[in-house]
Short mmCIF file of C-alpha atoms in Angstrom, two decimals:
data_model
loop_
_atom_site.label_atom_id
_atom_site.label_comp_id
_atom_site.label_asym_id
_atom_site.label_seq_id
_atom_site.Cartn_x
_atom_site.Cartn_y
_atom_site.Cartn_z
CA MET A 1 38.14 -111.63 -172.50
CA ALA A 2 34.58 -110.33 -173.52
CA VAL A 3 33.96 -108.90 -170.45
CA VAL A 4 36.99 -106.63 -170.65
CA ASN A 5 36.39 -105.47 -173.90
CA ARG A 6 32.81 -104.47 -173.29
CA SER A 7 33.75 -102.64 -170.37
CA ARG A 8 36.04 -100.37 -172.50
CA GLU A 9 33.44 -99.09 -174.59
CA ILE A 10 31.24 -97.60 -171.68
CA PRO A 11 32.76 -94.00 -170.34
CA PRO A 12 34.00 -95.84 -167.34
CA LEU A 13 34.15 -93.36 -164.68
CA ARG A 14 34.25 -95.86 -161.96
CA TYR A 15 37.57 -97.37 -163.61
CA VAL A 16 38.96 -93.91 -163.55
CA ALA A 17 38.07 -93.42 -159.61
CA LEU A 18 39.86 -97.07 -159.39
CA GLY A 19 42.84 -95.94 -161.23
CA VAL A 20 43.22 -92.79 -158.97
CA PHE A 21 42.76 -95.05 -156.07
CA THR A 22 45.41 -97.40 -157.46
CA VAL A 23 48.00 -94.47 -158.03
CA ALA A 24 47.18 -93.28 -154.56
CA ALA A 25 47.72 -96.35 -152.95
CA SER A 26 50.91 -96.78 -154.78
CA LEU A 27 52.16 -93.55 -153.62
CA PHE A 28 50.98 -94.86 -150.34
CA ILE A 29 53.37 -98.01 -150.76
CA ILE A 30 56.13 -95.99 -151.85
CA ALA A 31 56.21 -93.03 -149.74
CA PRO A 32 58.06 -94.39 -146.22
CA LEU A 33 60.45 -95.62 -148.66
CA ALA A 34 61.02 -92.51 -150.68
CA VAL A 35 60.94 -90.13 -148.04
CA VAL A 36 64.11 -92.24 -145.86
CA VAL A 37 65.82 -91.66 -149.26
CA LEU A 38 65.54 -87.95 -149.49
CA ASN A 39 66.09 -87.71 -145.54
CA SER A 40 69.31 -89.14 -145.98
CA PHE A 41 70.41 -85.95 -147.64
CA ASN A 42 69.37 -83.93 -145.24
CA ASN A 43 71.46 -81.61 -143.92
CA VAL A 44 70.31 -80.95 -140.48
CA ALA A 45 69.95 -83.65 -137.50
CA TYR A 46 66.16 -83.52 -137.18
CA ASN A 47 63.59 -84.36 -139.55
CA VAL A 48 62.43 -81.48 -141.69
CA PHE A 49 60.47 -81.48 -145.00
CA PRO A 50 61.45 -80.08 -147.45
CA PRO A 51 64.96 -80.23 -146.66
CA GLU A 52 66.55 -76.72 -146.26
CA GLU A 53 69.89 -77.92 -147.85
CA LEU A 54 71.23 -81.19 -149.23
CA SER A 55 74.39 -83.04 -148.21
CA THR A 56 76.17 -86.50 -147.93
CA ARG A 57 77.54 -85.70 -144.14
CA TRP A 58 75.34 -88.71 -143.01
CA TYR A 59 76.78 -91.13 -145.10
CA VAL A 60 80.08 -89.94 -143.99
CA ASN A 61 79.06 -90.53 -140.43
CA LEU A 62 77.56 -93.97 -141.34
CA PHE A 63 80.98 -95.11 -142.99
CA SER A 64 82.82 -93.84 -139.96
CA GLN A 65 80.64 -96.33 -137.44
CA ASP A 66 82.40 -99.51 -137.42
CA VAL A 67 79.25 -100.80 -135.31
CA PHE A 68 77.24 -100.84 -138.37
CA TYR A 69 79.85 -102.63 -140.38
CA ALA A 70 80.33 -105.32 -138.10
CA ALA A 71 76.46 -105.95 -137.33
CA ALA A 72 75.84 -105.99 -141.26
CA GLY A 73 78.57 -108.58 -141.46
CA ARG A 74 77.15 -110.61 -138.63
CA SER A 75 73.75 -110.61 -139.89
CA ILE A 76 74.95 -111.38 -143.64
CA VAL A 77 76.46 -114.34 -142.18
CA LEU A 78 73.93 -115.66 -139.87
CA ALA A 79 71.26 -115.22 -142.80
CA ALA A 80 73.30 -116.92 -145.27
CA LEU A 81 74.14 -119.96 -142.85
CA SER A 82 70.23 -120.23 -141.46
CA THR A 83 69.12 -120.02 -144.88
CA GLY A 84 71.51 -123.03 -146.21
CA ILE A 85 70.63 -125.39 -143.31
CA ALA A 86 66.86 -124.23 -143.59
CA LEU A 87 67.04 -125.30 -147.28
CA VAL A 88 68.26 -128.58 -146.40
CA ILE A 89 65.95 -129.54 -143.86
CA GLY A 90 62.75 -127.88 -145.66
CA ILE A 91 63.67 -129.64 -148.50
CA MET A 92 63.82 -133.08 -147.07
CA ALA A 93 60.88 -132.34 -144.73
CA ALA A 94 58.71 -131.17 -147.91
CA TYR A 95 59.74 -134.45 -149.43
CA ALA A 96 58.97 -136.61 -146.76
CA LEU A 97 55.29 -134.53 -146.20
CA VAL A 98 54.50 -135.04 -149.98
CA ARG A 99 55.69 -138.42 -151.05
CA TYR A 100 55.61 -140.65 -147.61
CA LYS A 101 52.64 -141.51 -146.02
CA LEU A 102 53.81 -140.20 -142.30
CA PRO A 103 51.51 -141.12 -139.06
CA ALA A 104 49.04 -138.29 -138.65
CA PRO A 105 50.20 -136.05 -141.80
CA ASP A 106 47.65 -133.26 -140.50
CA LEU A 107 49.11 -133.25 -137.31
CA ILE A 108 52.65 -133.14 -138.48
CA LYS A 109 51.98 -130.31 -141.08
CA ALA A 110 50.01 -128.07 -138.63
CA SER A 111 53.01 -128.54 -136.07
CA LEU A 112 55.58 -127.45 -139.11
CA LEU A 113 53.64 -124.61 -139.81
CA SER A 114 52.38 -123.28 -136.61
CA PRO A 115 55.45 -120.88 -135.94
CA ILE A 116 53.87 -119.00 -138.88
CA VAL A 117 50.60 -118.01 -136.45
CA LEU A 118 53.12 -118.21 -133.12
CA PRO A 119 53.78 -114.31 -132.11
CA LYS A 120 57.36 -113.60 -132.97
CA ILE A 121 57.89 -112.35 -129.37
CA VAL A 122 56.35 -114.92 -127.89
CA LEU A 123 59.02 -117.39 -129.64
CA GLY A 124 61.62 -114.93 -129.07
CA VAL A 125 61.11 -114.91 -125.37
CA ALA A 126 60.37 -118.61 -125.13
CA LEU A 127 63.55 -119.25 -126.73
CA PHE A 128 65.25 -116.94 -124.68
CA MET A 129 64.19 -118.36 -121.58
CA PHE A 130 65.23 -121.93 -122.83
CA PHE A 131 68.60 -121.10 -123.78
CA VAL A 132 69.16 -119.61 -120.23
CA ARG A 133 67.78 -122.54 -118.69
CA ILE A 134 69.92 -124.87 -120.72
CA ARG A 135 72.94 -122.79 -120.38
CA MET A 136 73.48 -122.27 -123.93
CA LEU A 137 72.53 -118.54 -124.54
CA ASP A 138 75.91 -116.98 -125.06
CA ASN A 139 76.21 -119.78 -127.65
CA TYR A 140 76.74 -118.77 -131.48
CA SER A 141 74.19 -122.18 -132.08
CA SER A 142 71.30 -120.55 -129.89
CA LEU A 143 71.10 -117.86 -132.53
CA LEU A 144 71.45 -120.18 -135.43
CA VAL A 145 68.50 -122.87 -134.29
CA THR A 146 66.48 -119.80 -133.41
CA HIS A 147 66.43 -118.21 -137.11
CA VAL A 148 66.39 -121.61 -138.69
CA LEU A 149 63.47 -122.18 -136.59
CA VAL A 150 61.92 -119.16 -137.90
CA ILE A 151 62.71 -119.40 -141.64
CA LEU A 152 61.88 -123.39 -141.87
CA PRO A 153 57.95 -123.01 -142.26
CA PHE A 154 58.20 -120.89 -144.91
CA VAL A 155 60.62 -123.31 -147.02
CA ILE A 156 58.60 -126.14 -146.04
CA ALA A 157 55.39 -124.87 -147.13
CA MET A 158 56.71 -123.41 -150.48
CA VAL A 159 58.66 -126.25 -151.33
CA SER A 160 55.99 -128.94 -150.71
CA ALA A 161 53.56 -126.67 -152.71
CA SER A 162 55.53 -127.03 -155.80
CA LEU A 163 56.47 -130.70 -155.17
CA ALA A 164 52.80 -131.69 -154.71
CA ASN A 165 52.50 -130.40 -158.70
CA PHE A 166 55.59 -132.35 -159.76
CA ASP A 167 54.80 -135.00 -161.98
CA TRP A 168 56.20 -138.44 -160.25
CA THR A 169 56.34 -140.39 -163.21
CA LEU A 170 59.62 -138.49 -164.11
CA GLN A 171 61.10 -139.85 -161.06
CA GLU A 172 59.86 -143.38 -161.68
CA ALA A 173 61.50 -142.98 -165.44
CA ALA A 174 64.54 -142.13 -164.24
CA MET A 175 64.79 -144.90 -161.46
CA ASP A 176 63.91 -147.08 -164.22
CA LEU A 177 66.53 -145.74 -166.42
CA GLY A 178 69.28 -146.77 -163.79
CA ALA A 179 69.87 -143.54 -161.71
CA GLY A 180 70.17 -143.60 -158.15
CA PRO A 181 67.86 -142.29 -155.72
CA ILE A 182 70.44 -139.34 -155.14
CA ARG A 183 71.10 -138.80 -158.72
CA THR A 184 67.79 -138.40 -159.47
CA PHE A 185 66.86 -136.25 -157.05
CA ILE A 186 69.26 -134.26 -158.29
CA ARG A 187 69.20 -134.57 -161.97
CA VAL A 188 65.47 -134.83 -162.38
CA ILE A 189 63.54 -133.51 -159.10
CA LEU A 190 65.46 -130.60 -157.99
CA PRO A 191 65.25 -128.60 -161.56
CA GLN A 192 61.45 -128.82 -161.50
CA ILE A 193 61.37 -127.53 -158.34
CA SER A 194 64.25 -124.88 -158.45
CA LEU A 195 62.16 -121.79 -158.95
CA SER A 196 60.16 -122.69 -155.76
CA VAL A 197 63.98 -123.41 -153.86
CA GLY A 198 65.00 -120.25 -155.19
CA ILE A 199 62.12 -117.99 -154.02
CA SER A 200 61.78 -119.46 -151.06
CA ALA A 201 65.72 -119.21 -150.21
CA VAL A 202 65.30 -115.14 -151.11
CA PHE A 203 62.38 -115.15 -148.78
CA ALA A 204 64.31 -117.02 -145.51
CA PHE A 205 67.65 -114.78 -146.11
CA ILE A 206 65.43 -111.92 -146.07
CA THR A 207 62.86 -112.88 -143.05
CA SER A 208 66.17 -114.01 -141.33
CA PHE A 209 67.86 -110.43 -141.99
CA ASP A 210 64.83 -108.46 -140.72
CA GLN A 211 64.53 -110.54 -136.99
CA VAL A 212 64.08 -108.49 -134.22
CA GLU A 213 61.78 -109.54 -131.91
CA THR A 214 63.34 -113.24 -131.83
CA THR A 215 66.80 -112.03 -131.67
CA ILE A 216 66.91 -108.84 -129.51
CA PHE A 217 67.22 -111.18 -126.39
CA MET A 218 69.95 -113.53 -127.76
CA VAL A 219 72.47 -110.64 -128.61
CA ARG A 220 74.42 -108.41 -126.64
CA THR A 221 76.12 -104.83 -127.44
CA GLY A 222 79.01 -105.75 -129.40
CA SER A 223 77.47 -108.85 -131.15
CA ASN A 224 74.01 -107.26 -132.23
CA THR A 225 72.77 -108.13 -135.56
CA LEU A 226 72.23 -105.06 -137.87
CA PRO A 227 68.01 -105.13 -137.40
CA VAL A 228 68.95 -105.09 -133.61
CA GLU A 229 71.69 -102.71 -133.98
CA MET A 230 69.20 -100.06 -135.61
CA PHE A 231 66.31 -100.34 -133.52
CA LEU A 232 68.35 -99.64 -130.47
CA TYR A 233 70.53 -97.02 -132.02
CA LEU A 234 66.74 -95.44 -133.04
CA GLN A 235 65.98 -95.58 -129.34
CA LYS A 236 68.50 -93.41 -128.70
CA TRP A 237 69.25 -90.95 -131.51
CA GLN A 238 66.74 -90.07 -134.72
CA ASP A 239 69.63 -88.57 -136.93
CA PRO A 240 69.63 -89.22 -140.60
CA THR A 241 72.49 -91.59 -140.23
CA ILE A 242 69.88 -94.58 -140.14
CA ALA A 243 68.14 -92.89 -143.50
CA ALA A 244 71.61 -93.17 -144.82
CA LEU A 245 71.97 -96.98 -143.63
CA SER A 246 68.32 -97.39 -144.67
CA THR A 247 68.97 -96.07 -148.43
CA LEU A 248 71.52 -98.81 -148.77
CA LEU A 249 68.96 -101.51 -147.29
CA ILE A 250 66.41 -100.20 -149.76
CA LEU A 251 69.24 -100.30 -152.69
CA PHE A 252 69.65 -103.94 -151.88
CA ALA A 253 65.97 -104.57 -151.76
CA ILE A 254 65.81 -102.86 -155.37
CA ALA A 255 68.67 -105.57 -156.33
CA LEU A 256 66.97 -108.44 -154.88
CA VAL A 257 63.56 -107.74 -156.68
CA MET A 258 65.51 -107.42 -159.90
CA LEU A 259 66.73 -110.86 -159.37
CA ILE A 260 63.31 -111.84 -158.47
CA SER A 261 61.74 -110.57 -161.90
CA LEU A 262 64.89 -112.10 -163.72
CA MET A 263 64.18 -115.65 -161.74
CA LEU A 264 60.24 -115.06 -162.80
CA ARG A 265 60.75 -113.86 -166.71
CA GLY A 266 58.93 -115.69 -168.79
CA ARG A 267 57.93 -118.24 -166.09
CA ARG A 268 54.65 -118.63 -164.44
CA LEU A 269 54.47 -117.53 -160.83
CA PRO A 270 54.44 -120.69 -158.56
CA PHE A 271 52.00 -119.19 -155.74
CA LEU A 272 49.45 -117.92 -158.38
CA PRO A 273 46.15 -120.28 -158.49
CA GLN A 274 45.92 -122.59 -161.30
CA ARG A 275 43.00 -121.99 -163.59
CA PRO A 276 39.73 -123.70 -162.79
CA GLY A 277 39.48 -127.05 -164.30
CA GLU A 278 43.11 -127.20 -164.60
CA ASP A 279 43.86 -128.41 -160.39
CA THR A 280 46.26 -131.29 -159.86
CA GLN A 281 45.71 -131.16 -156.14
CA MET B 1 61.69 -130.24 -135.32
CA THR B 2 58.46 -130.23 -133.21
CA TYR B 3 60.67 -130.47 -130.09
CA ALA B 4 62.52 -127.50 -130.69
CA PHE B 5 59.25 -125.57 -130.65
CA ALA B 6 57.66 -127.54 -128.07
CA ALA B 7 60.40 -127.57 -125.67
CA PRO B 8 60.69 -123.59 -125.23
CA LEU B 9 56.96 -123.22 -125.15
CA ILE B 10 57.36 -125.34 -122.23
CA THR B 11 59.93 -123.48 -120.48
CA PHE B 12 57.85 -120.53 -121.40
CA PHE B 13 54.63 -122.26 -119.60
CA GLU B 14 56.49 -123.12 -116.48
CA TYR B 15 57.81 -120.08 -115.90
CA SER B 16 53.97 -118.58 -116.33
CA PHE B 17 53.40 -120.65 -112.98
CA TYR B 18 56.19 -118.95 -111.07
CA ARG B 19 56.10 -115.60 -109.22
CA PHE B 20 58.33 -112.52 -109.55
CA ARG B 21 58.52 -110.65 -105.65
CA ARG B 22 60.58 -107.86 -104.17
CA GLY B 23 62.79 -108.41 -107.15
CA ARG B 24 63.71 -112.04 -107.48
CA LEU B 25 62.13 -115.01 -109.30
CA GLU B 26 60.22 -117.45 -106.86
CA GLN B 27 60.31 -121.12 -108.51
CA VAL B 28 57.25 -122.22 -106.52
CA PHE B 29 54.04 -123.16 -108.45
CA THR B 30 51.63 -120.75 -107.86
CA LEU B 31 48.69 -119.10 -109.70
CA ASP B 32 49.43 -115.59 -108.62
CA THR B 33 51.06 -114.26 -111.68
CA TYR B 34 47.71 -115.57 -113.72
CA SER B 35 45.33 -113.86 -111.08
CA ARG B 36 47.19 -110.70 -111.07
CA PHE B 37 46.94 -110.70 -114.55
CA LEU B 38 43.46 -111.58 -115.06
CA PHE B 39 42.31 -109.15 -112.24
CA ASP B 40 44.26 -105.95 -112.48
CA SER B 41 42.54 -103.33 -114.66
CA TYR B 42 46.20 -102.33 -116.20
CA TYR B 43 46.41 -105.46 -117.94
CA HIS B 44 42.74 -105.38 -119.17
CA VAL B 45 43.47 -102.00 -120.43
CA VAL B 46 46.55 -103.82 -122.49
CA ILE B 47 44.40 -106.59 -123.76
CA TYR B 48 41.77 -104.15 -124.83
CA ASP B 49 44.08 -101.90 -126.58
CA THR B 50 45.98 -104.67 -128.35
CA LEU B 51 42.59 -105.98 -129.98
CA ARG B 52 41.29 -102.76 -130.75
CA MET B 53 44.72 -101.75 -132.54
CA ALA B 54 44.36 -105.35 -134.54
CA THR B 55 40.93 -104.76 -135.61
CA ILE B 56 41.72 -101.04 -136.89
CA VAL B 57 44.65 -102.54 -138.86
CA THR B 58 42.70 -105.15 -140.19
CA LEU B 59 39.93 -103.19 -141.39
CA LEU B 60 41.86 -100.52 -142.96
CA SER B 61 43.96 -102.60 -144.30
CA LEU B 62 41.18 -104.43 -146.18
CA ALA B 63 39.62 -101.26 -147.03
CA ILE B 64 42.94 -100.42 -148.99
CA GLY B 65 43.82 -103.68 -149.93
CA TYR B 66 40.38 -104.55 -151.80
CA PRO B 67 40.11 -101.74 -154.59
CA LEU B 68 43.97 -102.43 -155.04
CA ALA B 69 43.36 -106.09 -155.54
CA TYR B 70 40.77 -105.48 -157.24
CA ALA B 71 42.48 -103.19 -159.50
CA LEU B 72 45.28 -105.75 -160.13
CA TYR B 73 42.67 -107.92 -161.06
CA ARG B 74 41.23 -105.62 -163.77
CA ILE B 75 44.62 -104.55 -165.51
CA ASN B 76 44.68 -106.11 -168.70
CA ARG B 77 48.25 -105.22 -169.73
CA PRO B 78 50.67 -107.99 -168.17
CA ALA B 79 53.11 -105.54 -167.99
CA ILE B 80 51.71 -103.22 -165.74
CA GLN B 81 50.11 -105.70 -163.94
CA ARG B 82 53.32 -107.35 -163.46
CA TRP B 83 55.45 -104.11 -162.13
CA LEU B 84 52.18 -103.08 -160.00
CA ALA B 85 52.07 -106.77 -158.49
CA LEU B 86 56.02 -106.17 -157.94
CA LEU B 87 55.49 -102.41 -156.30
CA ILE B 88 52.68 -103.90 -153.95
CA PHE B 89 55.17 -106.81 -152.76
CA SER B 90 58.42 -104.94 -152.68
CA PRO B 91 58.10 -103.22 -149.10
CA ILE B 92 58.07 -107.12 -147.49
CA LEU B 93 61.78 -106.87 -148.83
CA VAL B 94 62.88 -103.80 -146.78
CA SER B 95 63.44 -104.53 -143.15
CA VAL B 96 60.49 -103.64 -140.87
CA VAL B 97 62.88 -100.98 -138.81
CA VAL B 98 63.47 -99.30 -141.92
CA ARG B 99 59.82 -99.02 -143.16
CA SER B 100 59.03 -97.69 -139.38
CA TYR B 101 61.44 -95.27 -139.48
CA GLY B 102 60.20 -94.23 -142.65
CA TRP B 103 56.76 -93.69 -141.41
CA ILE B 104 58.27 -91.52 -138.44
CA VAL B 105 59.79 -89.35 -140.99
CA LEU B 106 56.87 -88.73 -142.96
CA LEU B 107 54.20 -88.03 -140.14
CA SER B 108 56.59 -85.75 -138.15
CA ASP B 109 55.77 -82.63 -136.85
CA GLN B 110 57.92 -80.82 -139.68
CA GLY B 111 57.43 -84.06 -141.90
CA PRO B 112 56.09 -84.12 -145.69
CA VAL B 113 52.45 -84.92 -144.68
CA ASN B 114 52.17 -82.03 -141.97
CA TRP B 115 53.76 -79.76 -144.40
CA LEU B 116 51.38 -80.63 -147.36
CA LEU B 117 48.49 -80.21 -144.78
CA LEU B 118 49.83 -77.03 -143.81
CA ARG B 119 50.81 -75.55 -147.11
CA PHE B 120 46.97 -76.37 -148.55
CA GLY B 121 45.59 -74.74 -145.58
CA VAL B 122 43.90 -77.90 -144.19
CA LEU B 123 45.31 -77.32 -140.93
CA ALA B 124 46.30 -74.45 -139.25
CA GLU B 125 49.37 -76.08 -136.91
CA PRO B 126 50.97 -79.24 -137.36
CA ALA B 127 49.19 -82.32 -136.19
CA THR B 128 50.31 -84.99 -133.87
CA LEU B 129 50.37 -87.73 -136.29
CA VAL B 130 53.24 -89.97 -134.98
CA PHE B 131 53.75 -91.38 -131.28
CA ASN B 132 50.51 -92.22 -131.07
CA LEU B 133 47.90 -94.84 -132.25
CA PHE B 134 47.42 -93.12 -135.50
CA GLY B 135 50.86 -93.66 -136.26
CA VAL B 136 51.17 -97.18 -135.63
CA VAL B 137 48.07 -98.15 -137.47
CA ILE B 138 49.13 -96.27 -140.68
CA SER B 139 52.54 -97.88 -140.59
CA LEU B 140 51.32 -101.51 -139.44
CA THR B 141 48.70 -100.95 -142.41
CA HIS B 142 51.40 -100.10 -144.55
CA VAL B 143 53.55 -103.36 -143.68
CA PHE B 144 50.60 -105.92 -143.81
CA LEU B 145 49.14 -104.40 -147.21
CA PRO B 146 50.93 -106.87 -149.36
CA PHE B 147 49.27 -109.70 -147.07
CA VAL B 148 46.04 -108.74 -147.81
CA VAL B 149 46.60 -107.82 -151.34
CA PHE B 150 47.33 -111.21 -152.72
CA PRO B 151 45.11 -113.66 -151.10
CA ILE B 152 42.20 -111.22 -152.40
CA PHE B 153 43.56 -111.40 -155.63
CA SER B 154 44.21 -114.71 -156.11
CA SER B 155 40.48 -115.52 -155.18
CA LEU B 156 39.53 -112.74 -157.49
CA THR B 157 41.58 -114.47 -160.36
CA ARG B 158 40.06 -118.09 -159.56
CA LEU B 159 36.57 -116.49 -160.53
CA ASP B 160 34.83 -118.01 -163.55
CA PRO B 161 34.39 -115.28 -166.07
CA ALA B 162 31.13 -116.82 -167.41
CA LEU B 163 29.66 -116.18 -163.75
CA LYS B 164 29.77 -112.43 -164.31
CA GLU B 165 29.00 -112.40 -168.13
CA ALA B 166 25.81 -114.68 -167.06
CA ALA B 167 25.09 -111.68 -164.35
CA GLU B 168 25.42 -109.06 -167.05
CA ASP B 169 23.32 -110.76 -169.58
CA LEU B 170 20.76 -111.27 -166.89
CA GLY B 171 20.64 -107.25 -166.86
CA ALA B 172 22.40 -106.47 -163.66
CA ASN B 173 24.59 -103.45 -163.64
CA TRP B 174 27.76 -103.50 -162.65
CA TRP B 175 27.22 -102.64 -159.13
CA THR B 176 24.95 -105.18 -158.64
CA THR B 177 27.32 -107.65 -160.33
CA PHE B 178 29.99 -106.71 -157.88
CA ARG B 179 27.65 -106.85 -154.88
CA ARG B 180 26.01 -110.28 -155.60
CA VAL B 181 28.52 -112.27 -157.65
CA THR B 182 32.11 -110.91 -157.46
CA PHE B 183 32.36 -110.03 -154.01
CA PRO B 184 30.34 -113.16 -152.48
CA LEU B 185 32.88 -115.30 -154.57
CA SER B 186 35.90 -113.43 -153.32
CA LEU B 187 35.12 -113.41 -149.78
CA PRO B 188 37.55 -116.20 -148.95
CA GLY B 189 40.19 -114.02 -149.92
CA VAL B 190 39.32 -111.41 -147.90
CA VAL B 191 38.93 -113.49 -144.88
CA ALA B 192 42.10 -115.15 -145.38
CA GLY B 193 43.66 -111.62 -145.82
CA ALA B 194 42.07 -110.63 -142.54
CA GLN B 195 43.05 -113.38 -140.64
CA ILE B 196 47.02 -112.86 -141.71
CA ALA B 197 46.45 -109.03 -140.85
CA PHE B 198 44.75 -109.47 -137.49
CA THR B 199 47.43 -112.25 -136.59
CA LEU B 200 49.94 -110.46 -137.86
CA ALA B 201 48.68 -107.18 -135.67
CA LEU B 202 48.36 -109.01 -132.62
CA GLY B 203 52.07 -110.17 -132.72
CA ALA B 204 53.25 -106.80 -133.90
CA PHE B 205 56.47 -105.31 -131.83
CA VAL B 206 58.94 -103.35 -133.55
CA THR B 207 56.36 -100.85 -134.96
CA PRO B 208 54.22 -100.13 -132.05
CA ALA B 209 57.94 -99.85 -130.08
CA MET B 210 58.86 -97.44 -132.82
CA LEU B 211 55.87 -95.40 -133.21
CA GLY B 212 53.73 -95.76 -130.33
CA GLY B 213 55.99 -93.44 -128.33
CA GLY B 214 54.96 -95.32 -125.30
CA ARG B 215 51.25 -94.55 -125.58
CA VAL B 216 50.34 -97.64 -127.25
CA LEU B 217 51.35 -100.33 -125.01
CA VAL B 218 50.14 -103.22 -126.84
CA LEU B 219 50.67 -107.02 -125.22
CA PRO B 220 54.19 -108.03 -127.30
CA LEU B 221 55.44 -104.67 -125.64
CA GLN B 222 54.35 -105.44 -122.52
CA VAL B 223 55.99 -108.96 -122.77
CA TYR B 224 59.18 -107.14 -123.92
CA ASN B 225 59.35 -104.66 -121.10
CA ALA B 226 58.64 -107.71 -118.52
CA THR B 227 61.63 -109.64 -119.99
CA THR B 228 64.01 -106.62 -119.94
CA ASP B 229 62.76 -105.96 -116.44
CA ILE B 230 63.81 -109.95 -115.77
CA ASN B 231 60.10 -110.15 -114.49
CA TRP B 232 60.07 -113.66 -116.44
CA PRO B 233 56.58 -114.77 -114.63
CA VAL B 234 54.80 -111.60 -116.24
CA ALA B 235 56.54 -111.84 -119.07
CA ALA B 236 55.42 -115.61 -119.79
CA VAL B 237 51.90 -114.83 -118.51
CA GLY B 238 51.66 -111.99 -121.22
CA GLY B 239 53.01 -113.96 -123.73
CA MET B 240 50.77 -116.80 -123.05
CA ALA B 241 47.79 -114.55 -122.75
CA LEU B 242 48.95 -113.57 -126.70
CA LEU B 243 49.11 -116.89 -127.76
CA VAL B 244 45.81 -117.87 -126.30
CA ILE B 245 44.33 -114.61 -128.29
CA SER B 246 46.06 -115.47 -131.46
CA MET B 247 44.77 -118.90 -131.39
CA VAL B 248 41.33 -118.33 -130.94
CA ALA B 249 41.81 -115.63 -133.62
CA VAL B 250 43.05 -118.05 -136.00
CA ALA B 251 40.34 -120.68 -134.92
CA ALA B 252 37.69 -118.05 -135.42
CA PHE B 253 39.02 -117.03 -138.88
CA ASN B 254 39.24 -120.48 -139.81
CA ARG B 255 35.53 -121.14 -139.12
CA LEU B 256 34.60 -117.99 -141.19
CA LEU B 257 36.95 -118.88 -143.98
CA LYS B 258 34.83 -122.42 -144.12
CA TYR B 259 31.64 -120.41 -144.02
CA SER B 260 32.55 -117.97 -146.87
CA GLU B 261 33.76 -120.83 -148.87
CA ALA B 262 30.19 -122.52 -148.40
CA ARG B 263 28.39 -119.72 -150.10
#
């Protein structure tokens, strides 16, 4: 920490510059979200700054549009279902990857994680063509499979990273003391990796909730998910109804940030690097 | 699991060898669609635009992301550091549709940015900031910023402080220390961030569709348009091109990563 103290004594013009830059960059990050909230109270149907008059008419308009309600409901159900499925498969896959010697582990790992680099639109169109071919397009399970496929790599990556740091003698101790494999998993292993599981669940839910490219071909008018509905609405209209809806979604995101920071309180971030010398891998 | 990915991609690959003529699909094996794609100057422009957009977005993300990651690393009050990290991270939680919409509002002719520029006399009349490449680039940079900041931040925190102290004790000033010690050692983070930004920018669909105004015709949009026009062979060939470009980019960045770590 000597470095930090020494640099404080020098009149640090470069730190002032860095501070100003950080504030500017923070503004850059916040601005598009802040302007959406502001625009949702705009009285007129076009984008104008500063707003001439404030009103809540777009919220009234939003609440009268059943199509958004239904889409939001569908999105939440879909995200919850696919998150649940992905967690079960993902934890099992991560466990197998970390604990067992599998044939060609690098190949398995690469194929499990490959969707991260696969362009989403390619995955979406490929799945669409595939489901058309096997005549499963108008089936809810096709949508569910798609979303599970998209979020599974994140779950596997996070859970296996946390399992890699797990002290396996604990598992042996539990088994020696007479606990069965399932009991050991639930009482000994799961509590240790709960933070990663929790974070990957939040991530998986958000990612599923935010799918446009992969979902847009699988849904029809009347069965759209919320982001697809918003995307298609914005292709036709630009009025602040979307701003009102977006404001609600931003509030939802803020609630999630609060949830995450509660989960992280007093705990070390799992994705922060270990200090040198304390590497366990 | 692997099957679930492989089967659709094989279907996709198969369609790329069919052709689309006079409004209907002909299921015969042919390289027609490929050769049209490779030799049509229209698709050359599409590919060039895609690569150019991804390159600009990557460079801009690094230019904003590096100082931000450095600031995050140097802040020595944990509370501020935590809030700044949360702030940088938070846009990920908001739908990309919402963020792109935010940029449309922000950059529109009567939006806040133009209002400020006019107000302070920078411009005489509103500039067209959106529904062109500029708007797409700014918005994508915003979307990818967290993916660039965190790898750089994590490689900075892995730095051994003793190295810096040694450089300073040997008489190097802060700029030399940064240029010769800190920056080279943080290169793996820079490359990792650039890799994520570049591959995500290649595959970006929502933002170019919303903010491009039809003027930014990148490969993902071309694939989407071809699919909605039921011209599946062209969509498949476009998608294959996108896939190949992404894979080449990932491989190139992996090589670069090995090289940067070896230093």
